[in-house]
Short mmCIF file of C-alpha atoms in Angstrom, two decimals:
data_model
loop_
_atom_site.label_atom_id
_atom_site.label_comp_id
_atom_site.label_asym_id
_atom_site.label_seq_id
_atom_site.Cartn_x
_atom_site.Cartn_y
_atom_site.Cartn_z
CA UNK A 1048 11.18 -31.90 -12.03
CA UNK A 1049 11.45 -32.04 -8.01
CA UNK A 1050 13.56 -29.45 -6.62
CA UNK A 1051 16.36 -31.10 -4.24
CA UNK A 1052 14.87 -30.90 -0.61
CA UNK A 1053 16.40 -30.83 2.83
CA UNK A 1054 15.32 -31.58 6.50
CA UNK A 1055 16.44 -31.13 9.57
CA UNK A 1056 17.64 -29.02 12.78
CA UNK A 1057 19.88 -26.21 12.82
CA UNK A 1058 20.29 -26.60 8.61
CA UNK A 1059 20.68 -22.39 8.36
CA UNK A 1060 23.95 -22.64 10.23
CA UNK A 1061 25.61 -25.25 8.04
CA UNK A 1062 24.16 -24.19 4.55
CA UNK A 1063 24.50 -20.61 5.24
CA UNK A 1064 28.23 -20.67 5.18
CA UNK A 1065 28.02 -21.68 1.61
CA UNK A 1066 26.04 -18.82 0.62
CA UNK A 1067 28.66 -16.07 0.53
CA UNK A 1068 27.62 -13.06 -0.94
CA UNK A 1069 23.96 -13.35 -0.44
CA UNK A 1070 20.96 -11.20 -1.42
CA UNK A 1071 18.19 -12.24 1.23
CA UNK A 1072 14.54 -11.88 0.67
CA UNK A 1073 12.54 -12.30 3.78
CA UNK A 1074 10.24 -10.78 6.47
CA UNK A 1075 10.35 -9.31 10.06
CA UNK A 1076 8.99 -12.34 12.13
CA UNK A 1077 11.43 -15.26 10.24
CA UNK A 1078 14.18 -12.89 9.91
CA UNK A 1079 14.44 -12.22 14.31
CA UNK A 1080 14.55 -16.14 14.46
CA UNK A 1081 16.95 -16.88 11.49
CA UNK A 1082 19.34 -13.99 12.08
CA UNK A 1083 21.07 -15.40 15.11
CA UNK A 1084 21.67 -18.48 13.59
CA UNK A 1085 23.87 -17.15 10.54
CA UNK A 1086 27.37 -17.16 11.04
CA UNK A 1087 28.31 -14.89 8.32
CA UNK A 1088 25.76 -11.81 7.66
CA UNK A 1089 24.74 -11.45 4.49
CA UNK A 1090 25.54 -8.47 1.91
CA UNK A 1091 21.86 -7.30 1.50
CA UNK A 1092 18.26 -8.04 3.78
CA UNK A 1093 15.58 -6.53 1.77
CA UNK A 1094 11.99 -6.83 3.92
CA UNK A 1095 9.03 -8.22 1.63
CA UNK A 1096 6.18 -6.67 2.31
CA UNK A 1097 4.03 -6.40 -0.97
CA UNK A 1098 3.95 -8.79 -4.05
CA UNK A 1099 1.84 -6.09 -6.32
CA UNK A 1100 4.31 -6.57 -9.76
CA UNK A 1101 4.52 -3.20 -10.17
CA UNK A 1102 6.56 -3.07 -6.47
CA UNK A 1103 8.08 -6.64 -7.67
CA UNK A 1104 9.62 -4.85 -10.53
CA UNK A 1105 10.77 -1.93 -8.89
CA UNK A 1106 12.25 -3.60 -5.95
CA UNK A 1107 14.14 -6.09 -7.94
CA UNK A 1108 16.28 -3.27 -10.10
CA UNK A 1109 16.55 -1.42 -6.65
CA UNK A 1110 18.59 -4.30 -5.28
CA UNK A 1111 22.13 -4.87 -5.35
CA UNK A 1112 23.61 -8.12 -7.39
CA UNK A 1113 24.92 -10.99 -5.54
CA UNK A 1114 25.98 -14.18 -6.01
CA UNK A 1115 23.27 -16.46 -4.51
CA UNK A 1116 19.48 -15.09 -4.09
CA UNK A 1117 17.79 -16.53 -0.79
CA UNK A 1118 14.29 -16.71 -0.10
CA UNK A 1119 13.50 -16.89 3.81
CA UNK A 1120 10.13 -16.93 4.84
CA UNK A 1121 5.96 -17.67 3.93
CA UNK A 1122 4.89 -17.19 0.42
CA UNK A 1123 5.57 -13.60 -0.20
CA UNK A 1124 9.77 -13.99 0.47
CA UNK A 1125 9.70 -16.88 -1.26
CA UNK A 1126 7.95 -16.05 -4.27
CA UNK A 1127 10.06 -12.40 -4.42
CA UNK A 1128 12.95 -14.51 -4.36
CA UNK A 1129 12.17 -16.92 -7.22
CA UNK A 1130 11.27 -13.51 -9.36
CA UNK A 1131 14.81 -11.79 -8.57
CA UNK A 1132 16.39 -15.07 -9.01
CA UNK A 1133 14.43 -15.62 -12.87
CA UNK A 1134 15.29 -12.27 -13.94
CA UNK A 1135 18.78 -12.58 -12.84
CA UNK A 1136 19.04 -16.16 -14.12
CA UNK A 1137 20.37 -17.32 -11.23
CA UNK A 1138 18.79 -20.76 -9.14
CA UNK A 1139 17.57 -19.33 -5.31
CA UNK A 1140 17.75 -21.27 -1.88
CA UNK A 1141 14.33 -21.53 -0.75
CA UNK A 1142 14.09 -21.68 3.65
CA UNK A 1143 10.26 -21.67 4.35
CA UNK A 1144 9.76 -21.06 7.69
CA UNK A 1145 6.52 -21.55 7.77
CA UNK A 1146 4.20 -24.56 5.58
CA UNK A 1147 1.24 -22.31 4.94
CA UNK A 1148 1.71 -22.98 0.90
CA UNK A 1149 3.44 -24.55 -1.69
CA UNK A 1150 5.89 -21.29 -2.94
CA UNK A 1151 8.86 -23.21 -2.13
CA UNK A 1152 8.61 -25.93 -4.80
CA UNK A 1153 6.25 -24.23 -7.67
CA UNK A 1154 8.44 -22.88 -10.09
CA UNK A 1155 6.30 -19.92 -11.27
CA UNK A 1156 5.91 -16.39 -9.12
CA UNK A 1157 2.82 -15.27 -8.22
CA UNK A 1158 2.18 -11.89 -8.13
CA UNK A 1159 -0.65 -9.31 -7.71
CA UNK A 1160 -1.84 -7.47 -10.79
CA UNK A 1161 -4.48 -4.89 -10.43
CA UNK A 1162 -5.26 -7.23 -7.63
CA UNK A 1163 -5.53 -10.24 -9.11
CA UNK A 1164 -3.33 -12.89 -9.12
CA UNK A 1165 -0.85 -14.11 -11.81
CA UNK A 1166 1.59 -16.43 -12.30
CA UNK A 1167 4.95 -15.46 -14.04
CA UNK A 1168 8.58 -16.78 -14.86
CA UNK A 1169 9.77 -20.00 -14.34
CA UNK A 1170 12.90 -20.87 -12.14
CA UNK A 1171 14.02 -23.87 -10.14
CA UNK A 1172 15.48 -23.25 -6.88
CA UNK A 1173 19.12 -24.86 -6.17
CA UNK A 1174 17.35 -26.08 -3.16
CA UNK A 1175 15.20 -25.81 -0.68
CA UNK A 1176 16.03 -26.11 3.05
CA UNK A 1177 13.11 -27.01 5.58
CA UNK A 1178 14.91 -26.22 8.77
CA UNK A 1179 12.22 -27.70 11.74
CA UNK A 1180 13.94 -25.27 14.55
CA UNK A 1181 12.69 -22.33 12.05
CA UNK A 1182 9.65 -23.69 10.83
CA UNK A 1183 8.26 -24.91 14.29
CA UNK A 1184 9.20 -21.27 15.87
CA UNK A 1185 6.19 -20.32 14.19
CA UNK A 1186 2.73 -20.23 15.26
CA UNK A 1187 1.15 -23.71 14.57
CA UNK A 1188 -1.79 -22.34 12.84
CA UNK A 1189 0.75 -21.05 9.95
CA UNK A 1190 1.62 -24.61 9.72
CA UNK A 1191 -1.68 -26.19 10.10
CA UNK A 1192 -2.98 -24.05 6.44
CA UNK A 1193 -0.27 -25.80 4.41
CA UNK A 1194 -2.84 -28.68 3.99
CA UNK A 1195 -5.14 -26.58 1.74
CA UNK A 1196 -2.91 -26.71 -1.27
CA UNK A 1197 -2.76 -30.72 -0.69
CA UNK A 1198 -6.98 -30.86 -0.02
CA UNK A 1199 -8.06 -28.53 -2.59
CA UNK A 1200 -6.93 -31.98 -5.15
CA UNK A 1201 -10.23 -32.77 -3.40
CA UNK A 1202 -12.52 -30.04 -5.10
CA UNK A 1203 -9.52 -29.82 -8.00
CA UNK A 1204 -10.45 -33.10 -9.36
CA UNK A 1205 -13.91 -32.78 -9.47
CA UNK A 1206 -13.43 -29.64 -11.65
CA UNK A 1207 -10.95 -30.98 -13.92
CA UNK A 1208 -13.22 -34.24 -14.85
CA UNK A 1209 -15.94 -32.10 -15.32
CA UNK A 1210 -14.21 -30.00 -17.83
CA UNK A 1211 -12.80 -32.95 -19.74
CA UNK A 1212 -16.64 -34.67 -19.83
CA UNK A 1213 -17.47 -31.66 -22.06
CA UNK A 1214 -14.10 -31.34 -23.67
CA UNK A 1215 -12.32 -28.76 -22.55
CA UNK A 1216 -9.24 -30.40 -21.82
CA UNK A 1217 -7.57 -33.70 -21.50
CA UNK A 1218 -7.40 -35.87 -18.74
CA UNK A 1219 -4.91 -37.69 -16.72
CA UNK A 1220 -6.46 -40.74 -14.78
CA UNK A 1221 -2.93 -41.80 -13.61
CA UNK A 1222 -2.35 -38.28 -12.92
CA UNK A 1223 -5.80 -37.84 -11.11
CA UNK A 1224 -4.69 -41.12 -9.40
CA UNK A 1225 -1.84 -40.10 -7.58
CA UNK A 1226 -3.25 -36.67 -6.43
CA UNK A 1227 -6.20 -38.32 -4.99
CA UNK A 1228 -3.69 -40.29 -3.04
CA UNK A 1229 -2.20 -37.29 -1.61
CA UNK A 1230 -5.53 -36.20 -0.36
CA UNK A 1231 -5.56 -39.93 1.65
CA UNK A 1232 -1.57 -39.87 3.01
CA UNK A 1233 -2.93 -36.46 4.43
CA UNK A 1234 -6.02 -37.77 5.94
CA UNK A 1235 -4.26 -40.59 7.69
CA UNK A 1236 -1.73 -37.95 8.95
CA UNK A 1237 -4.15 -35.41 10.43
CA UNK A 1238 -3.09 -36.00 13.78
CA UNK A 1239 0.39 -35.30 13.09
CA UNK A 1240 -0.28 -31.97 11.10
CA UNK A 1241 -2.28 -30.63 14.46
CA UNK A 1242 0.68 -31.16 16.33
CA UNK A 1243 3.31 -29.80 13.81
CA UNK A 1244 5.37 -32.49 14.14
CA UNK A 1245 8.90 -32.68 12.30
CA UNK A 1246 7.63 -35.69 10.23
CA UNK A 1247 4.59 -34.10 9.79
CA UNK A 1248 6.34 -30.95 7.99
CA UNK A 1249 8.35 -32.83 6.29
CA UNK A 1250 5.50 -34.96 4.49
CA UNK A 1251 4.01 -31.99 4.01
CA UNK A 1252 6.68 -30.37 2.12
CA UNK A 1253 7.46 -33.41 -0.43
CA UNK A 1254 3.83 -33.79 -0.82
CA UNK A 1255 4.24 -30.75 -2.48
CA UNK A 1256 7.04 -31.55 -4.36
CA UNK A 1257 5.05 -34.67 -5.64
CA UNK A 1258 2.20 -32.34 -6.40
CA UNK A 1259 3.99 -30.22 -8.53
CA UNK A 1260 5.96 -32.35 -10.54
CA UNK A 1261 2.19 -34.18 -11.50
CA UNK A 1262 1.01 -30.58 -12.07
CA UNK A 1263 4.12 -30.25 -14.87
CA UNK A 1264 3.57 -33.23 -16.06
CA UNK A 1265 0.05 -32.48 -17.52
CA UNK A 1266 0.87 -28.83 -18.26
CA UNK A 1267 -1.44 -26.93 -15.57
CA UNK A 1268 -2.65 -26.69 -12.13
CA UNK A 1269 -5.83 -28.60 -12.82
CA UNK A 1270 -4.76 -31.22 -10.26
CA UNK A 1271 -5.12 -29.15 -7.37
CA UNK A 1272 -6.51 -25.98 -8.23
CA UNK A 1273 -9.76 -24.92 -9.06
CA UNK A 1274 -13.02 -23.58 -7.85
CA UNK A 1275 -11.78 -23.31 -4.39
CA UNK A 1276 -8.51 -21.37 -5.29
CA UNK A 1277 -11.39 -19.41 -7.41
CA UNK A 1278 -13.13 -18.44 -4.18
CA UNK A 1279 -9.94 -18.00 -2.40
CA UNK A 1280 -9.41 -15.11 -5.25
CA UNK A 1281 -12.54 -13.30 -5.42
CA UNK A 1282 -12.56 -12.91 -1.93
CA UNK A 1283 -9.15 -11.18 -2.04
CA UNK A 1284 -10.15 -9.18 -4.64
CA UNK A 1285 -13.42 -8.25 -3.36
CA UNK A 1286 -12.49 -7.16 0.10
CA UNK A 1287 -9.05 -5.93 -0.72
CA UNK A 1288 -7.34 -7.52 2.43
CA UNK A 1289 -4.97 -10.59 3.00
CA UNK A 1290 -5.44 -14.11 3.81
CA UNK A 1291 -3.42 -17.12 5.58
CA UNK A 1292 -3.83 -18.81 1.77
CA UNK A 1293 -4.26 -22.50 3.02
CA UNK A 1294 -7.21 -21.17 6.00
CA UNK A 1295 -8.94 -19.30 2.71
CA UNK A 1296 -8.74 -22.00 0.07
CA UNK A 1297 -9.60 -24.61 3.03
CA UNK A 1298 -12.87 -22.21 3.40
CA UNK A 1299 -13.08 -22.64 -0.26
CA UNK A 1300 -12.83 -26.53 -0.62
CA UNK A 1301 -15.73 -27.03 1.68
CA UNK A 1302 -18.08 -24.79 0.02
CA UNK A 1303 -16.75 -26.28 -3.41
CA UNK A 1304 -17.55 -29.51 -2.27
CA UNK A 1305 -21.00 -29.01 -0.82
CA UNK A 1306 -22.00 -27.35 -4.17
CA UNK A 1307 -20.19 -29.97 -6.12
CA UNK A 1308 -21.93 -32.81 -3.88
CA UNK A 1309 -18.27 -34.26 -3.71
CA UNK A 1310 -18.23 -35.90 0.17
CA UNK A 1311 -18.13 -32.19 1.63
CA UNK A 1312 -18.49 -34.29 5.04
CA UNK A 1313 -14.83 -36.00 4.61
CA UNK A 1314 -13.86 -32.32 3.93
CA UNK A 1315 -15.13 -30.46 7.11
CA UNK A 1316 -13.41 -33.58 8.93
CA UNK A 1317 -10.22 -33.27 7.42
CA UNK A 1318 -10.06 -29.70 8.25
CA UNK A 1319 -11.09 -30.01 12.33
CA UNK A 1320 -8.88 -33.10 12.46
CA UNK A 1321 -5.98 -31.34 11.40
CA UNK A 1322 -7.18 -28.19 13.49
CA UNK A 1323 -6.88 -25.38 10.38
CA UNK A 1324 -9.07 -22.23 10.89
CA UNK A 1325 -11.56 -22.23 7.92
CA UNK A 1326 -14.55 -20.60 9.68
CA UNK A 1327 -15.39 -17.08 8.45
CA UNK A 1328 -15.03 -15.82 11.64
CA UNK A 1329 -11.97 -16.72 12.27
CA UNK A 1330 -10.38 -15.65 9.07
CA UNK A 1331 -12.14 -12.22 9.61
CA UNK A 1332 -15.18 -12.62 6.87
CA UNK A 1333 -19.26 -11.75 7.30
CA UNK A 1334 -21.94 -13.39 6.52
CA UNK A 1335 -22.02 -10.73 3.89
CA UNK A 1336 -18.36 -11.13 2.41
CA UNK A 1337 -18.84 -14.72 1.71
CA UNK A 1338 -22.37 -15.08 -0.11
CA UNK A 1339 -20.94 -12.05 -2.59
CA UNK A 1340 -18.22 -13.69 -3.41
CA UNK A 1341 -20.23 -16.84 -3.77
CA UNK A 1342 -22.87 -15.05 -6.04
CA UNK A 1343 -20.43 -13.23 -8.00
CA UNK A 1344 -18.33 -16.14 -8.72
CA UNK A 1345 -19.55 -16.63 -11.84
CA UNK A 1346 -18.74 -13.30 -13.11
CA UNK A 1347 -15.74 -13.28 -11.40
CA UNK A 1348 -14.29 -16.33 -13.14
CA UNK A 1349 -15.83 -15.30 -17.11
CA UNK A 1350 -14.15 -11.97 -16.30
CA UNK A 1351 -10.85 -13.72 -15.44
CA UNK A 1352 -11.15 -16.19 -18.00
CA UNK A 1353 -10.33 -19.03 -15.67
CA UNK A 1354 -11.00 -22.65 -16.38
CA UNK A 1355 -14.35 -24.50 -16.39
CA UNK A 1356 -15.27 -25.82 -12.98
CA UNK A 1357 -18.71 -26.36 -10.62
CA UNK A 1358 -19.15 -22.53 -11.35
CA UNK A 1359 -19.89 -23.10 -14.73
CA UNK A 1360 -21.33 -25.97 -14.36
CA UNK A 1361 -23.87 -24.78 -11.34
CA UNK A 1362 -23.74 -21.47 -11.12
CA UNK A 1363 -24.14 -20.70 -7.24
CA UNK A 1364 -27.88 -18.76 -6.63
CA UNK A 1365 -29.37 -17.68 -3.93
CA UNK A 1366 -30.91 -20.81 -3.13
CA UNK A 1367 -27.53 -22.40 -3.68
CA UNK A 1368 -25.78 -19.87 -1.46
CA UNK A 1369 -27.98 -20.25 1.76
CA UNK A 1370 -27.65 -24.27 1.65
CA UNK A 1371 -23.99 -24.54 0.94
CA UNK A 1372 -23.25 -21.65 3.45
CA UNK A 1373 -26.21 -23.13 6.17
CA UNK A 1374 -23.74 -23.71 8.98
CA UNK A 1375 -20.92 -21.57 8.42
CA UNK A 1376 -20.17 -19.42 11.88
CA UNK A 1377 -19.84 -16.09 11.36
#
């Protein structure tokens, strides 16, 4: 099930006129560059600022009805919108205006549950509307994280064949096939994600698309999330402050990969080629921040009952921690 896609310049104008009595979800920054180019205003703009369910729930029997639900924005706008569009029953118009991560064509909501994450609902969205004029506005480091939901099939993989060896779940080799081929079409395209380019964005975005129709094929995520998305998580929850998603899990996938001994080098080259920010300085994290949630992984993962992965299978040590972590700049 791919949602229909669209690409292009100056797509808001056009589609928006359609819309008619529209309920938009979005955010400051997106909004100031959208706004202008909507011909006919819409009958509610409701600011996103928090995905904690509790505020999900609230805010979505605050709002007024209307006949089409529009997400505009990174994850949190689109993901609001998908949840006010499931409970209404109603199919939302997705405009990402930034490629950080994947919201726009996953069909489940995530939201934040005593701080944790969790994935809710189902709901397809009528379609989703990549406009380049809105999406390049942005700053190109936005952009540049969407690759971690493609590379973290990298680390993914590696977890997923690892649970199946002992029997924890089935596997897909055709499945695991064309995911690993994602990870490839993205390597050969580094250059064009550092730049941003249009048909870099665009690849980006059906890659996606292809990603998680494979994902509902099997029945799970396995494909192209696990012990890095793990990491990603327990970081979040231990510090208690937000991420850029793809710059975290990208963080993530290379420490996965050095303690899964799964070519971390073609990881760390992906990652400069296509110029994301995984450092821990750059994304705010000490020295400190990182081995915990490293060492407490373990825990972290038993007390969240998430699937088996390199944590289980080598729990990271102290030993473990220093090596994996040996040239990390904080």
């Amino acid at each position: 099930m791919q949602p229909r896609l669209a690409f292009g310049r100056g797509l808001l104008a056009g589609a928006s006129v359609d819309w008619g009595d529209a309920l938009v979800l979005t955010m400051p920054e997106p909004w100031e560059v959208a706004r202008p180019t909507i011909p006919w205003p819409p009958r509610h703009v409701h600011h996103v600022a928090s995905m904690d369910r509790q505020v999900v729930e609230r805010t979505e029997a605050e709002l007024p009805r209307a006949w089409t639900v529009v997400g505009l924005g990174g994850g949190m706008a689109l993901d609001m919108a998908k949840y006010v569009a499931w409970r209404r029953g109603l199919e939302p118009v997705l405009v990402p205006s930034i490629a950080s991560v994947d919201a726009c064509v996953t069909n489940t909501v995530a939201v934040r549950d005593g701080g944790k994450v969790r994935y809710i609902g189902f709901v397809a969205p009528q379609i989703v509307l990549a406009d380049f004029d809105l999406m390049q506005s942005a700053p190109p480091h936005l952009n540049r994280a969407g690759i971690g939901d493609i590379l973290s099939i990298h680390t993914a993989l590696w977890d997923w064949q690892a649970a199946a060896a002992r029997g924890l779940v089935a596997h897909d080799a055709d499945v695991a096939r064309q995911t690993a081929a994602l990870v490839d079409q993205l390597e050969s395209r580094a250059e064009g994600m550092h730049a941003v380019t249009e048909d870099a964005l665009q690849w980006l975005i059906e890659a996606y698309a292809a990603e998680n129709a494979l994902c509902l094929q099997v029945g799970h995520a396995r494909p192209e999330e696990g012990s890095e998305h793990f990491f990603a998580y327990n970081v979040e929850h231990r510090t208690g402050r937000g991420y850029v998603h793809g710059e975290l899990v990208g963080l993530g996938i290379l420490l996965m990969a050095r303690l899964q001994g799964n070519e971390p080098a073609r990881v760390e080259r992906i990652l400069d080629a296509t110029g994301v920010r995984f450092q821990p300085r750059d994304l705010g994290l000490s020295q400190a921040e990182v081995e915990q949630a490293l060492l407490t992984l373990p825990a972290y993962v038993e007390s969240e009952e998430l699937p088996h992965s390199v944590i289980n299978e080598r729990p990271p040590d102290t030993t473990a921690v220093d090596e994996i972590c040996h040239d990390l700049l904080f």
